[in-house]
Amino acid sequence: MLTKKQHELLMFIHQRIRESGVSPSFDEMKEALDLASKSGIHRLITALEERGFIRRLAHRARALEVMKLPEQATTAAPAKGRQPFRPDVITGGGRPVPAAPVEAANDTRELALMGKIAAGTPIAAIEHETARYPVPESMLGAGDHYMLEIEGDSMIEAGILNGDLVVIKRADTAASGEIVVALVEGEEATLKRLRKKGASIALEPANRAYETRIFGPDQVEVQGKLVGLIRRYH
């Protein structure tokens, strides 16, 4: 899944490279998406890179390469003066998730799979469940839980792989070192390890290819904590 802004930026980069052979500058991307600062562009590029849609080419200025496009891709560039950002999920491909419920045993609890977790997709933007799965009670404990499907490789060194189903306990606080669903600046949700560094919050990937991102305490909202993982084999 891509958010509307991620989709717009990806298509703008793709179209500019097709036209000129060179990726656009950060200033051009900021102007095209009508964003207030280049930091928003940096976050969008990081999210697209984590999910394999683009890659940065080393030792070259303005070097971005588009690796793949969403299934619903269009080549229209974003228009300025649009309405304020409202998260919108755009499917980026992948195998279908079974919609039929699975019968739960007595020692399990049936949880809703609420979609895919990817940088840029707030949980509130997922309006309905896509499936239900039985999860062992021993994994859960008290509290409200839901499931998300992982998309991307930013947490592979923590054993969380693309396509895994993670079990999340709803929470609005977390201890330093816990893996959380974090909502950044009200727009971008991601599964990362949270570190408290003085007055700042660090969101750490578990993949050396990606950078740790630092935010102020008012920029990050915890939406849940990782409590379990289910891996499907096909």
PDB file of N, CA and C in Angstrom, residues 148-223:
ATOM      1  N   LEU A 148      -1.464  -6.873  11.691  1.00  0.00           N
ATOM      2  CA  LEU A 148      -1.091  -6.156  10.479  1.00  0.00           C
ATOM      3  C   LEU A 148      -0.139  -7.022   9.672  1.00  0.00           C
ATOM      4  N   GLU A 149      -0.173  -6.874   8.359  1.00  0.00           N
ATOM      5  CA  GLU A 149       0.776  -7.576   7.508  1.00  0.00           C
ATOM      6  C   GLU A 149       1.959  -6.666   7.205  1.00  0.00           C
ATOM      7  N   ILE A 150       3.166  -7.194   7.366  1.00  0.00           N
ATOM      8  CA  ILE A 150       4.380  -6.418   7.128  1.00  0.00           C
ATOM      9  C   ILE A 150       4.637  -6.290   5.631  1.00  0.00           C
ATOM     10  N   GLU A 151       4.966  -5.081   5.217  1.00  0.00           N
ATOM     11  CA  GLU A 151       5.359  -4.846   3.836  1.00  0.00           C
ATOM     12  C   GLU A 151       6.677  -4.076   3.858  1.00  0.00           C
ATOM     13  N   GLY A 152       7.739  -4.687   3.337  1.00  0.00           N
ATOM     14  CA  GLY A 152       9.049  -4.052   3.343  1.00  0.00           C
ATOM     15  C   GLY A 152      10.060  -4.842   4.145  1.00  0.00           C
ATOM     16  N   ASP A 153      11.320  -4.383   4.104  1.00  0.00           N
ATOM     17  CA  ASP A 153      12.405  -5.135   4.743  1.00  0.00           C
ATOM     18  C   ASP A 153      13.148  -4.331   5.799  1.00  0.00           C
ATOM     19  N   SER A 154      12.536  -3.271   6.328  1.00  0.00           N
ATOM     20  CA  SER A 154      13.259  -2.406   7.256  1.00  0.00           C
ATOM     21  C   SER A 154      13.471  -3.035   8.631  1.00  0.00           C
ATOM     22  N   MET A 155      12.832  -4.183   8.936  1.00  0.00           N
ATOM     23  CA  MET A 155      12.989  -4.810  10.257  1.00  0.00           C
ATOM     24  C   MET A 155      13.492  -6.245  10.145  1.00  0.00           C
ATOM     25  N   ILE A 156      14.168  -6.580   9.062  1.00  0.00           N
ATOM     26  CA  ILE A 156      14.555  -7.977   8.838  1.00  0.00           C
ATOM     27  C   ILE A 156      15.569  -8.476   9.859  1.00  0.00           C
ATOM     28  N   GLU A 157      16.431  -7.594  10.383  1.00  0.00           N
ATOM     29  CA  GLU A 157      17.429  -8.039  11.364  1.00  0.00           C
ATOM     30  C   GLU A 157      16.823  -8.280  12.732  1.00  0.00           C
ATOM     31  N   ALA A 158      15.552  -7.922  12.907  1.00  0.00           N
ATOM     32  CA  ALA A 158      14.809  -8.283  14.115  1.00  0.00           C
ATOM     33  C   ALA A 158      13.945  -9.512  13.854  1.00  0.00           C
ATOM     34  N   GLY A 159      14.146 -10.149  12.690  1.00  0.00           N
ATOM     35  CA  GLY A 159      13.396 -11.347  12.352  1.00  0.00           C
ATOM     36  C   GLY A 159      11.996 -11.075  11.853  1.00  0.00           C
ATOM     37  N   ILE A 160      11.718  -9.830  11.439  1.00  0.00           N
ATOM     38  CA  ILE A 160      10.396  -9.458  10.929  1.00  0.00           C
ATOM     39  C   ILE A 160      10.524  -9.279   9.426  1.00  0.00           C
ATOM     40  N   LEU A 161       9.904 -10.175   8.658  1.00  0.00           N
ATOM     41  CA  LEU A 161      10.120 -10.239   7.217  1.00  0.00           C
ATOM     42  C   LEU A 161       8.893  -9.748   6.455  1.00  0.00           C
ATOM     43  N   ASN A 162       9.128  -9.386   5.213  1.00  0.00           N
ATOM     44  CA  ASN A 162       8.042  -8.991   4.325  1.00  0.00           C
ATOM     45  C   ASN A 162       7.003 -10.119   4.230  1.00  0.00           C
ATOM     46  N   GLY A 163       5.731  -9.793   4.452  1.00  0.00           N
ATOM     47  CA  GLY A 163       4.669 -10.789   4.411  1.00  0.00           C
ATOM     48  C   GLY A 163       4.311 -11.385   5.758  1.00  0.00           C
ATOM     49  N   ASP A 164       5.126 -11.158   6.792  1.00  0.00           N
ATOM     50  CA  ASP A 164       4.787 -11.649   8.135  1.00  0.00           C
ATOM     51  C   ASP A 164       3.543 -10.953   8.659  1.00  0.00           C
ATOM     52  N   LEU A 165       2.810 -11.646   9.536  1.00  0.00           N
ATOM     53  CA  LEU A 165       1.683 -11.051  10.249  1.00  0.00           C
ATOM     54  C   LEU A 165       2.133 -10.730  11.666  1.00  0.00           C
ATOM     55  N   VAL A 166       2.046  -9.471  12.050  1.00  0.00           N
ATOM     56  CA  VAL A 166       2.449  -9.084  13.403  1.00  0.00           C
ATOM     57  C   VAL A 166       1.211  -8.844  14.253  1.00  0.00           C
ATOM     58  N   VAL A 167       1.315  -9.232  15.510  1.00  0.00           N
ATOM     59  CA  VAL A 167       0.236  -9.039  16.475  1.00  0.00           C
ATOM     60  C   VAL A 167       0.567  -7.795  17.296  1.00  0.00           C
ATOM     61  N   ILE A 168      -0.344  -6.839  17.308  1.00  0.00           N
ATOM     62  CA  ILE A 168      -0.120  -5.551  17.956  1.00  0.00           C
ATOM     63  C   ILE A 168      -1.111  -5.375  19.103  1.00  0.00           C
ATOM     64  N   LYS A 169      -0.607  -4.995  20.274  1.00  0.00           N
ATOM     65  CA  LYS A 169      -1.467  -4.630  21.395  1.00  0.00           C
ATOM     66  C   LYS A 169      -1.645  -3.120  21.389  1.00  0.00           C
ATOM     67  N   ARG A 170      -2.877  -2.672  21.389  1.00  0.00           N
ATOM     68  CA  ARG A 170      -3.124  -1.233  21.378  1.00  0.00           C
ATOM     69  C   ARG A 170      -2.527  -0.591  22.622  1.00  0.00           C
ATOM     70  N   ALA A 171      -1.784   0.493  22.424  1.00  0.00           N
ATOM     71  CA  ALA A 171      -1.147   1.201  23.531  1.00  0.00           C
ATOM     72  C   ALA A 171      -0.760   2.582  23.039  1.00  0.00           C
ATOM     73  N   ASP A 172      -0.686   3.530  23.970  1.00  0.00           N
ATOM     74  CA  ASP A 172      -0.255   4.871  23.599  1.00  0.00           C
ATOM     75  C   ASP A 172       1.071   5.261  24.230  1.00  0.00           C
ATOM     76  N   THR A 173       1.684   4.319  24.948  1.00  0.00           N
ATOM     77  CA  THR A 173       3.017   4.538  25.503  1.00  0.00           C
ATOM     78  C   THR A 173       3.843   3.270  25.308  1.00  0.00           C
ATOM     79  N   ALA A 174       5.166   3.427  25.350  1.00  0.00           N
ATOM     80  CA  ALA A 174       6.068   2.281  25.210  1.00  0.00           C
ATOM     81  C   ALA A 174       7.384   2.610  25.881  1.00  0.00           C
ATOM     82  N   ALA A 175       8.055   1.569  26.352  1.00  0.00           N
ATOM     83  CA  ALA A 175       9.373   1.748  26.955  1.00  0.00           C
ATOM     84  C   ALA A 175      10.432   1.826  25.862  1.00  0.00           C
ATOM     85  N   SER A 176      11.534   2.475  26.172  1.00  0.00           N
ATOM     86  CA  SER A 176      12.637   2.559  25.228  1.00  0.00           C
ATOM     87  C   SER A 176      13.124   1.155  24.880  1.00  0.00           C
ATOM     88  N   GLY A 177      13.280   0.879  23.589  1.00  0.00           N
ATOM     89  CA  GLY A 177      13.731  -0.429  23.133  1.00  0.00           C
ATOM     90  C   GLY A 177      12.624  -1.325  22.625  1.00  0.00           C
ATOM     91  N   GLU A 178      11.357  -0.965  22.867  1.00  0.00           N
ATOM     92  CA  GLU A 178      10.246  -1.780  22.380  1.00  0.00           C
ATOM     93  C   GLU A 178       9.961  -1.480  20.910  1.00  0.00           C
ATOM     94  N   ILE A 179       9.458  -2.478  20.190  1.00  0.00           N
ATOM     95  CA  ILE A 179       9.061  -2.302  18.796  1.00  0.00           C
ATOM     96  C   ILE A 179       7.597  -1.876  18.779  1.00  0.00           C
ATOM     97  N   VAL A 180       7.325  -0.771  18.109  1.00  0.00           N
ATOM     98  CA  VAL A 180       6.008  -0.153  18.181  1.00  0.00           C
ATOM     99  C   VAL A 180       5.481   0.209  16.797  1.00  0.00           C
ATOM    100  N   VAL A 181       4.172   0.380  16.727  1.00  0.00           N
ATOM    101  CA  VAL A 181       3.561   1.081  15.597  1.00  0.00           C
ATOM    102  C   VAL A 181       3.564   2.555  15.989  1.00  0.00           C
ATOM    103  N   ALA A 182       4.353   3.363  15.282  1.00  0.00           N
ATOM    104  CA  ALA A 182       4.507   4.776  15.607  1.00  0.00           C
ATOM    105  C   ALA A 182       3.913   5.630  14.501  1.00  0.00           C
ATOM    106  N   LEU A 183       3.099   6.597  14.886  1.00  0.00           N
ATOM    107  CA  LEU A 183       2.523   7.545  13.941  1.00  0.00           C
ATOM    108  C   LEU A 183       3.344   8.822  14.007  1.00  0.00           C
ATOM    109  N   VAL A 184       3.934   9.211  12.884  1.00  0.00           N
ATOM    110  CA  VAL A 184       4.836  10.360  12.822  1.00  0.00           C
ATOM    111  C   VAL A 184       4.100  11.557  12.236  1.00  0.00           C
ATOM    112  N   GLU A 185       4.047  12.625  13.021  1.00  0.00           N
ATOM    113  CA  GLU A 185       3.447  13.898  12.596  1.00  0.00           C
ATOM    114  C   GLU A 185       2.029  13.716  12.048  1.00  0.00           C
ATOM    115  N   GLY A 186       1.307  12.763  12.603  1.00  0.00           N
ATOM    116  CA  GLY A 186      -0.085  12.585  12.245  1.00  0.00           C
ATOM    117  C   GLY A 186      -0.334  12.028  10.862  1.00  0.00           C
ATOM    118  N   GLU A 187       0.719  11.658  10.120  1.00  0.00           N
ATOM    119  CA  GLU A 187       0.543  11.224   8.744  1.00  0.00           C
ATOM    120  C   GLU A 187       1.144   9.859   8.448  1.00  0.00           C
ATOM    121  N   GLU A 188       2.296   9.570   9.036  1.00  0.00           N
ATOM    122  CA  GLU A 188       3.076   8.420   8.599  1.00  0.00           C
ATOM    123  C   GLU A 188       3.189   7.394   9.710  1.00  0.00           C
ATOM    124  N   ALA A 189       2.716   6.183   9.480  1.00  0.00           N
ATOM    125  CA  ALA A 189       2.827   5.119  10.467  1.00  0.00           C
ATOM    126  C   ALA A 189       3.867   4.111  10.023  1.00  0.00           C
ATOM    127  N   THR A 190       4.640   3.620  10.977  1.00  0.00           N
ATOM    128  CA  THR A 190       5.694   2.674  10.654  1.00  0.00           C
ATOM    129  C   THR A 190       5.940   1.758  11.840  1.00  0.00           C
ATOM    130  N   LEU A 191       6.429   0.560  11.577  1.00  0.00           N
ATOM    131  CA  LEU A 191       6.808  -0.370  12.640  1.00  0.00           C
ATOM    132  C   LEU A 191       8.309  -0.253  12.836  1.00  0.00           C
ATOM    133  N   LYS A 192       8.745   0.264  13.973  1.00  0.00           N
ATOM    134  CA  LYS A 192      10.165   0.486  14.248  1.00  0.00           C
ATOM    135  C   LYS A 192      10.426   0.291  15.742  1.00  0.00           C
ATOM    136  N   ARG A 193      11.702   0.169  16.088  1.00  0.00           N
ATOM    137  CA  ARG A 193      12.096   0.117  17.496  1.00  0.00           C
ATOM    138  C   ARG A 193      12.201   1.542  18.031  1.00  0.00           C
ATOM    139  N   LEU A 194      11.544   1.806  19.147  1.00  0.00           N
ATOM    140  CA  LEU A 194      11.531   3.143  19.726  1.00  0.00           C
ATOM    141  C   LEU A 194      12.658   3.293  20.743  1.00  0.00           C
ATOM    142  N   ARG A 195      13.405   4.377  20.627  1.00  0.00           N
ATOM    143  CA  ARG A 195      14.449   4.704  21.603  1.00  0.00           C
ATOM    144  C   ARG A 195      14.214   6.118  22.098  1.00  0.00           C
ATOM    145  N   LYS A 196      14.269   6.293  23.409  1.00  0.00           N
ATOM    146  CA  LYS A 196      14.149   7.624  23.995  1.00  0.00           C
ATOM    147  C   LYS A 196      15.546   8.167  24.247  1.00  0.00           C
ATOM    148  N   LYS A 197      15.847   9.298  23.618  1.00  0.00           N
ATOM    149  CA  LYS A 197      17.169   9.922  23.719  1.00  0.00           C
ATOM    150  C   LYS A 197      16.991  11.333  24.242  1.00  0.00           C
ATOM    151  N   GLY A 198      16.993  11.467  25.594  1.00  0.00           N
ATOM    152  CA  GLY A 198      16.732  12.762  26.190  1.00  0.00           C
ATOM    153  C   GLY A 198      15.317  13.203  25.875  1.00  0.00           C
ATOM    154  N   ALA A 199      15.202  14.393  25.273  1.00  0.00           N
ATOM    155  CA  ALA A 199      13.887  14.900  24.913  1.00  0.00           C
ATOM    156  C   ALA A 199      13.452  14.445  23.530  1.00  0.00           C
ATOM    157  N   SER A 200      14.284  13.659  22.852  1.00  0.00           N
ATOM    158  CA  SER A 200      13.989  13.239  21.483  1.00  0.00           C
ATOM    159  C   SER A 200      13.554  11.773  21.441  1.00  0.00           C
ATOM    160  N   ILE A 201      12.908  11.421  20.351  1.00  0.00           N
ATOM    161  CA  ILE A 201      12.479  10.047  20.095  1.00  0.00           C
ATOM    162  C   ILE A 201      13.177   9.563  18.826  1.00  0.00           C
ATOM    163  N   ALA A 202      13.848   8.411  18.922  1.00  0.00           N
ATOM    164  CA  ALA A 202      14.485   7.798  17.753  1.00  0.00           C
ATOM    165  C   ALA A 202      13.662   6.585  17.319  1.00  0.00           C
ATOM    166  N   LEU A 203      13.420   6.478  16.022  1.00  0.00           N
ATOM    167  CA  LEU A 203      12.768   5.300  15.445  1.00  0.00           C
ATOM    168  C   LEU A 203      13.818   4.543  14.652  1.00  0.00           C
ATOM    169  N   GLU A 204      14.189   3.366  15.165  1.00  0.00           N
ATOM    170  CA  GLU A 204      15.303   2.609  14.609  1.00  0.00           C
ATOM    171  C   GLU A 204      14.818   1.471  13.721  1.00  0.00           C
ATOM    172  N   PRO A 205      15.311   1.384  12.483  1.00  0.00           N
ATOM    173  CA  PRO A 205      15.050   0.196  11.675  1.00  0.00           C
ATOM    174  C   PRO A 205      15.944  -0.946  12.142  1.00  0.00           C
ATOM    175  N   ALA A 206      15.638  -2.140  11.749  1.00  0.00           N
ATOM    176  CA  ALA A 206      16.500  -3.289  12.008  1.00  0.00           C
ATOM    177  C   ALA A 206      17.036  -3.776  10.669  1.00  0.00           C
ATOM    178  N   ASN A 207      17.675  -2.869   9.978  1.00  0.00           N
ATOM    179  CA  ASN A 207      18.287  -3.144   8.683  1.00  0.00           C
ATOM    180  C   ASN A 207      19.344  -2.072   8.463  1.00  0.00           C
ATOM    181  N   ARG A 208      20.597  -2.484   8.351  1.00  0.00           N
ATOM    182  CA  ARG A 208      21.690  -1.517   8.251  1.00  0.00           C
ATOM    183  C   ARG A 208      21.591  -0.633   7.012  1.00  0.00           C
ATOM    184  N   ALA A 209      20.776  -1.029   6.057  1.00  0.00           N
ATOM    185  CA  ALA A 209      20.639  -0.233   4.842  1.00  0.00           C
ATOM    186  C   ALA A 209      19.830   1.043   5.071  1.00  0.00           C
ATOM    187  N   TYR A 210      19.120   1.125   6.201  1.00  0.00           N
ATOM    188  CA  TYR A 210      18.256   2.271   6.458  1.00  0.00           C
ATOM    189  C   TYR A 210      18.738   3.040   7.678  1.00  0.00           C
ATOM    190  N   GLU A 211      18.409   4.314   7.720  1.00  0.00           N
ATOM    191  CA  GLU A 211      18.895   5.187   8.785  1.00  0.00           C
ATOM    192  C   GLU A 211      17.887   5.312   9.919  1.00  0.00           C
ATOM    193  N   THR A 212      18.417   5.568  11.120  1.00  0.00           N
ATOM    194  CA  THR A 212      17.576   5.900  12.262  1.00  0.00           C
ATOM    195  C   THR A 212      17.075   7.323  12.093  1.00  0.00           C
ATOM    196  N   ARG A 213      15.814   7.550  12.442  1.00  0.00           N
ATOM    197  CA  ARG A 213      15.218   8.880  12.297  1.00  0.00           C
ATOM    198  C   ARG A 213      14.910   9.439  13.682  1.00  0.00           C
ATOM    199  N   ILE A 214      15.213  10.706  13.886  1.00  0.00           N
ATOM    200  CA  ILE A 214      15.067  11.363  15.179  1.00  0.00           C
ATOM    201  C   ILE A 214      13.940  12.392  15.095  1.00  0.00           C
ATOM    202  N   PHE A 215      13.069  12.399  16.120  1.00  0.00           N
ATOM    203  CA  PHE A 215      11.944  13.322  16.145  1.00  0.00           C
ATOM    204  C   PHE A 215      11.795  13.940  17.533  1.00  0.00           C
ATOM    205  N   GLY A 216      11.098  15.058  17.586  1.00  0.00           N
ATOM    206  CA  GLY A 216      10.714  15.621  18.867  1.00  0.00           C
ATOM    207  C   GLY A 216       9.605  14.807  19.492  1.00  0.00           C
ATOM    208  N   PRO A 217       9.420  14.900  20.811  1.00  0.00           N
ATOM    209  CA  PRO A 217       8.420  14.074  21.489  1.00  0.00           C
ATOM    210  C   PRO A 217       6.999  14.338  21.020  1.00  0.00           C
ATOM    211  N   ASP A 218       6.733  15.543  20.521  1.00  0.00           N
ATOM    212  CA  ASP A 218       5.387  15.864  20.052  1.00  0.00           C
ATOM    213  C   ASP A 218       5.153  15.439  18.610  1.00  0.00           C
ATOM    214  N   GLN A 219       6.158  14.857  17.967  1.00  0.00           N
ATOM    215  CA  GLN A 219       6.028  14.433  16.572  1.00  0.00           C
ATOM    216  C   GLN A 219       5.689  12.952  16.425  1.00  0.00           C
ATOM    217  N   VAL A 220       5.806  12.190  17.507  1.00  0.00           N
ATOM    218  CA  VAL A 220       5.606  10.734  17.441  1.00  0.00           C
ATOM    219  C   VAL A 220       4.510  10.317  18.410  1.00  0.00           C
ATOM    220  N   GLU A 221       3.562   9.543  17.907  1.00  0.00           N
ATOM    221  CA  GLU A 221       2.475   9.014  18.720  1.00  0.00           C
ATOM    222  C   GLU A 221       2.493   7.491  18.626  1.00  0.00           C
ATOM    223  N   VAL A 222       2.638   6.832  19.769  1.00  0.00           N
ATOM    224  CA  VAL A 222       2.610   5.370  19.806  1.00  0.00           C
ATOM    225  C   VAL A 222       1.173   4.905  19.635  1.00  0.00           C
ATOM    226  N   GLN A 223       0.959   3.960  18.711  1.00  0.00           N
ATOM    227  CA  GLN A 223      -0.383   3.429  18.466  1.00  0.00           C
ATOM    228  C   GLN A 223      -0.517   1.960  18.853  1.00  0.00           C
TER     229      GLN A 223
END
